[in-house]
Coordinates of C-alpha atoms and ligand atoms in Angstrom, one line a residue:
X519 CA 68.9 -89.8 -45.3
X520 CA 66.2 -88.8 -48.1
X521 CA 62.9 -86.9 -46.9
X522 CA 59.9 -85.9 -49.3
X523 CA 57.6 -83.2 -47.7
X524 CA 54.2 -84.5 -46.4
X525 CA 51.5 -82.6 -45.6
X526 CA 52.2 -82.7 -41.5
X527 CA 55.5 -81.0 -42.1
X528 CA 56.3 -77.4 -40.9
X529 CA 60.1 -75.5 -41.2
X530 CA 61.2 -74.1 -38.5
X531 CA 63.3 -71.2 -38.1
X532 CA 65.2 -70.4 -35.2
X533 CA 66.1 -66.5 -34.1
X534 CA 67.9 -65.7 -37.3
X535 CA 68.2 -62.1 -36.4
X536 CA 70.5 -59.5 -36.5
X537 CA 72.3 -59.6 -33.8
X538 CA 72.9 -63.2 -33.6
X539 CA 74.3 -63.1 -37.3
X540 CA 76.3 -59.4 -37.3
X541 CA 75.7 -57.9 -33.9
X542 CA 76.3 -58.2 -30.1
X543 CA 75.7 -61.9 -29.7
X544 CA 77.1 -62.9 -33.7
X545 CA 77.6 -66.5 -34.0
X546 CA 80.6 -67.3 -35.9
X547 CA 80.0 -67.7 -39.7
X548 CA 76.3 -67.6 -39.5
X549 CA 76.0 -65.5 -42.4
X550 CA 76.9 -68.9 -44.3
X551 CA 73.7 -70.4 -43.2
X552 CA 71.5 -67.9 -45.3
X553 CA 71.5 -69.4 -48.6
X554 CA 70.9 -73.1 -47.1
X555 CA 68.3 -71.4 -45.7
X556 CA 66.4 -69.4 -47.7
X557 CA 66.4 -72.4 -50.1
X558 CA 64.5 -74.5 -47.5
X559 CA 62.1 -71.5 -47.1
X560 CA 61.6 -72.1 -51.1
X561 CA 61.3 -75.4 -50.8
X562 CA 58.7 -75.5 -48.2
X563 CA 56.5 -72.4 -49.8
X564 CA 56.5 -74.2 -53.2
X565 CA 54.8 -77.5 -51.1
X566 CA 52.7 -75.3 -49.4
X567 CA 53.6 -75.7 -45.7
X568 CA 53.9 -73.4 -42.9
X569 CA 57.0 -71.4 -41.8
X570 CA 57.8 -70.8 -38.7
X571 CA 60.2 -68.1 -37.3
X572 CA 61.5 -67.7 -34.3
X573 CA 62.7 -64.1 -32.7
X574 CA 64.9 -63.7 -29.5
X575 CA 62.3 -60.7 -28.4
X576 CA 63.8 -59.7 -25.0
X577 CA 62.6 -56.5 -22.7
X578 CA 65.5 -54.4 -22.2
X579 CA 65.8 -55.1 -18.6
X580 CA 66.4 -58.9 -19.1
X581 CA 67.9 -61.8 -16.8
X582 CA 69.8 -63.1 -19.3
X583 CA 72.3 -59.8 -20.1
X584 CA 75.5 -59.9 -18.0
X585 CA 74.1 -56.3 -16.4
X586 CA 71.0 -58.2 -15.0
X587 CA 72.9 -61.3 -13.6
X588 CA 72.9 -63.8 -16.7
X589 CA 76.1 -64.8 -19.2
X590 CA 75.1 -62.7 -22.2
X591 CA 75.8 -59.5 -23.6
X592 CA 72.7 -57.3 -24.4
X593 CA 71.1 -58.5 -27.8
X594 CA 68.0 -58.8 -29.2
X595 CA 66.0 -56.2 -27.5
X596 CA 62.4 -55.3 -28.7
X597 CA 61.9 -54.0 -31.4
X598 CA 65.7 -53.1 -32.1
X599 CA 67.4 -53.2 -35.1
X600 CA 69.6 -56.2 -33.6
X601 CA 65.9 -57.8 -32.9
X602 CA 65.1 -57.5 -36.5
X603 CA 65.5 -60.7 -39.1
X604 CA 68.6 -61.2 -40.5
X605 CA 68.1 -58.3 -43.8
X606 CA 69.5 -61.4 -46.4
X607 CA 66.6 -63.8 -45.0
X608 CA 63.2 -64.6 -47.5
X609 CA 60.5 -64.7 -45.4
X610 CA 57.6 -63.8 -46.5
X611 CA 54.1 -62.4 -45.7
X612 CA 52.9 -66.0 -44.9
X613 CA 55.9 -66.5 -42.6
X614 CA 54.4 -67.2 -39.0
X615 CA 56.5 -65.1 -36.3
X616 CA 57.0 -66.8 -32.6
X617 CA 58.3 -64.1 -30.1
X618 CA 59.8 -65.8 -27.4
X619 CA 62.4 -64.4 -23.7
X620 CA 59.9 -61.9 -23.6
X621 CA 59.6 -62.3 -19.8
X622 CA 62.9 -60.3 -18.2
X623 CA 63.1 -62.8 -15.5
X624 CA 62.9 -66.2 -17.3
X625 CA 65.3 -66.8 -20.4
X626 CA 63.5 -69.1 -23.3
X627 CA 66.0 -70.8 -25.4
X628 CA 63.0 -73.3 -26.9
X629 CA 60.5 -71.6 -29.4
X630 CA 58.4 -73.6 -27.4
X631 CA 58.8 -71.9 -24.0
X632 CA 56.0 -70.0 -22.8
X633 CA 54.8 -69.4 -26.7
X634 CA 52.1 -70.7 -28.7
X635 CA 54.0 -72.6 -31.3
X636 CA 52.9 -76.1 -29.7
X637 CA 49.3 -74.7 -30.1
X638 CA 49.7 -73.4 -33.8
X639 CA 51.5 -76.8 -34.9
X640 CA 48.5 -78.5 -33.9
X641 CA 46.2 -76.7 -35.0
X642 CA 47.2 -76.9 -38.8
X643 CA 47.9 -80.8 -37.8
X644 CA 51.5 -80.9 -38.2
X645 CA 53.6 -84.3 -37.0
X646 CA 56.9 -83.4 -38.6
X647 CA 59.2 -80.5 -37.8
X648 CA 62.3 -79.0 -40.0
X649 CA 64.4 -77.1 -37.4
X650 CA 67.3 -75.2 -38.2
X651 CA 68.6 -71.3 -37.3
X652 CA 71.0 -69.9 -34.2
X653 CA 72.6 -71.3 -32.1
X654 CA 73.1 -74.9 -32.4
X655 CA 74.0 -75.2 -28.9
X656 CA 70.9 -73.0 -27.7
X657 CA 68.0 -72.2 -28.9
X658 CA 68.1 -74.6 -32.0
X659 CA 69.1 -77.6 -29.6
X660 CA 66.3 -76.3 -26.6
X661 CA 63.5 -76.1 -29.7
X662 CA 64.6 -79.2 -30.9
X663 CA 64.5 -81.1 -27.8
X664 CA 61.1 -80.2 -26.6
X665 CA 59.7 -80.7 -30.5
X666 CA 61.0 -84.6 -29.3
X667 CA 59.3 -84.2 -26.0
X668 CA 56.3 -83.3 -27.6
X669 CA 56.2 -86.5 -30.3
X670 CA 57.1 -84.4 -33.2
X671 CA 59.2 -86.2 -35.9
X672 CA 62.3 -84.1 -35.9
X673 CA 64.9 -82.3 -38.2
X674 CA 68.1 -81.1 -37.4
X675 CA 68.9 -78.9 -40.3
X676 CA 72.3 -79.3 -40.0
X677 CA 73.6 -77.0 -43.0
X678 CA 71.2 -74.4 -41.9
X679 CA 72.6 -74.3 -38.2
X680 CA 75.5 -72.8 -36.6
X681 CA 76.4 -72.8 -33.3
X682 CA 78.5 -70.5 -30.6
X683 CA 80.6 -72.9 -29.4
X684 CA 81.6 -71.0 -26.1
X685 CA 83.5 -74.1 -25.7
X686 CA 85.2 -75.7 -28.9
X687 CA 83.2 -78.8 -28.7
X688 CA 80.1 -77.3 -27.7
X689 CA 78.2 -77.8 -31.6
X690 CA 79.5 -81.5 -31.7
X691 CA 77.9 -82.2 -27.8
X692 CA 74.9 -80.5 -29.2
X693 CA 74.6 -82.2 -31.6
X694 CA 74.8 -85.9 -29.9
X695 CA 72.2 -84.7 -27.6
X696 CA 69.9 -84.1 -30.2
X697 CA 70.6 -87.2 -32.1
X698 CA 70.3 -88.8 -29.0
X699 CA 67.0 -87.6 -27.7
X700 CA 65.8 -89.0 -31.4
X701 CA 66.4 -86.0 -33.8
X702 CA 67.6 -87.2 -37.7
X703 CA 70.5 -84.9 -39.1
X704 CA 69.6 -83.9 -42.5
X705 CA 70.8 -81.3 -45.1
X706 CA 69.6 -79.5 -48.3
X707 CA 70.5 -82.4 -50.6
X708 CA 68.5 -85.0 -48.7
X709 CA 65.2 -83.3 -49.5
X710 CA 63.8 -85.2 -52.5
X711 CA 62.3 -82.2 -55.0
Ligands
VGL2148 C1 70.3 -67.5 -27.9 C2 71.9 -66.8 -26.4 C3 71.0 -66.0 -25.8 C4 70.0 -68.3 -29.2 C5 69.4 -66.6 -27.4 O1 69.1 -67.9 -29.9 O2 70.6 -69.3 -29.4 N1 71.5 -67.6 -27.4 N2 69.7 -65.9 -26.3
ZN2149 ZN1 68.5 -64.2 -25.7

């Protein structure tokens, strides 16, 4: 499907950090995402939009690490260098950073939950999201479906995703949910320059 950037559009990038791309919680191959990625965040400062990025920003005491009760290993603790974007990732100074899981007994997979993102979109009058980022079958999904929830015209970026796929078919269920729900898989190549 071809898109051209409007003005309502916003990219959204989901906890590319450290340790979800070379440390504790590394999803497979998601160092191949960077380049897809860094060109959308090209493609998006040259039209002038916002970019958004997500950070897994937990307290070190949180529910979600296997210590604590939850199904994780310990990863993206504040502040961290496994907390820190991914060193290969362009953002730059105009980048718009959404901390989110930063209440140890509630996990946030959404960039939505219990952040101001919602808030921010409106406020600069965006209608269209560009998601993309780690995991597929977490956060990326969870951002995704409450960007539907919340009448946002939604993008999977689908070359700029990969997911953890505790269970082998884990990306392709993800990815019919979010199809489902009303999300449009696009990659690099459908963006009209
Ligand atoms: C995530 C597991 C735990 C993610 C965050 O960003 O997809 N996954 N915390
Ligand atoms: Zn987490």
């Amino acid at each position: 499907m071809k898109v051209s950037i409007t003005s309502k559009d916003a990219l959204i990038l989901v906890d590319i950090q450290n340790d979800f791309c070379v440390g504790s919680l590394a999803v497979p191959n998601a160092c191949d995402i960077i380049k897809f990625v860094n060109s959308y965040i090209e493609f998006f400062e040259k039209n002038n939009r916002p970019v958004f990025a997500t950070r897994d920003w937990h307290p070190k005491n949180h529910s979600s690490f296997k210590e604590f009760g939850g199904i994780w290993p310990i990863h993206c603790i504040q502040n961290t260098d496994g907390s820190m974007f991914y060193k290969d990732l362009k953002l730059t100074d105009e980048t718009i950073v959404i901390s989110k899981g930063t209440n140890p007994d509630k996990d946030a997979y959404s960039g939505f939950d219990g952040t101001d993102l919602n808030e921010k979109l409106n406020n600069l009058n965006i209608r269209r999201l560009f998601i993309g980022g780690l995991a597929t079958d977490y956060c990326v999904k969870a951002t995704i479906l409450d960007a539907l929830s919340f009448n946002y015209t939604t993008f999977f970026l689908h070359d700029a995703s990969k997911a953890v796929n505790l269970k082998p078919d884990d990306e392709a269920l993800s990815i019919n949910e979010m199809l489902k729900a009303g999300a449009i898989l696009i990659d690099l190549n459908d963006l009209i320059q």
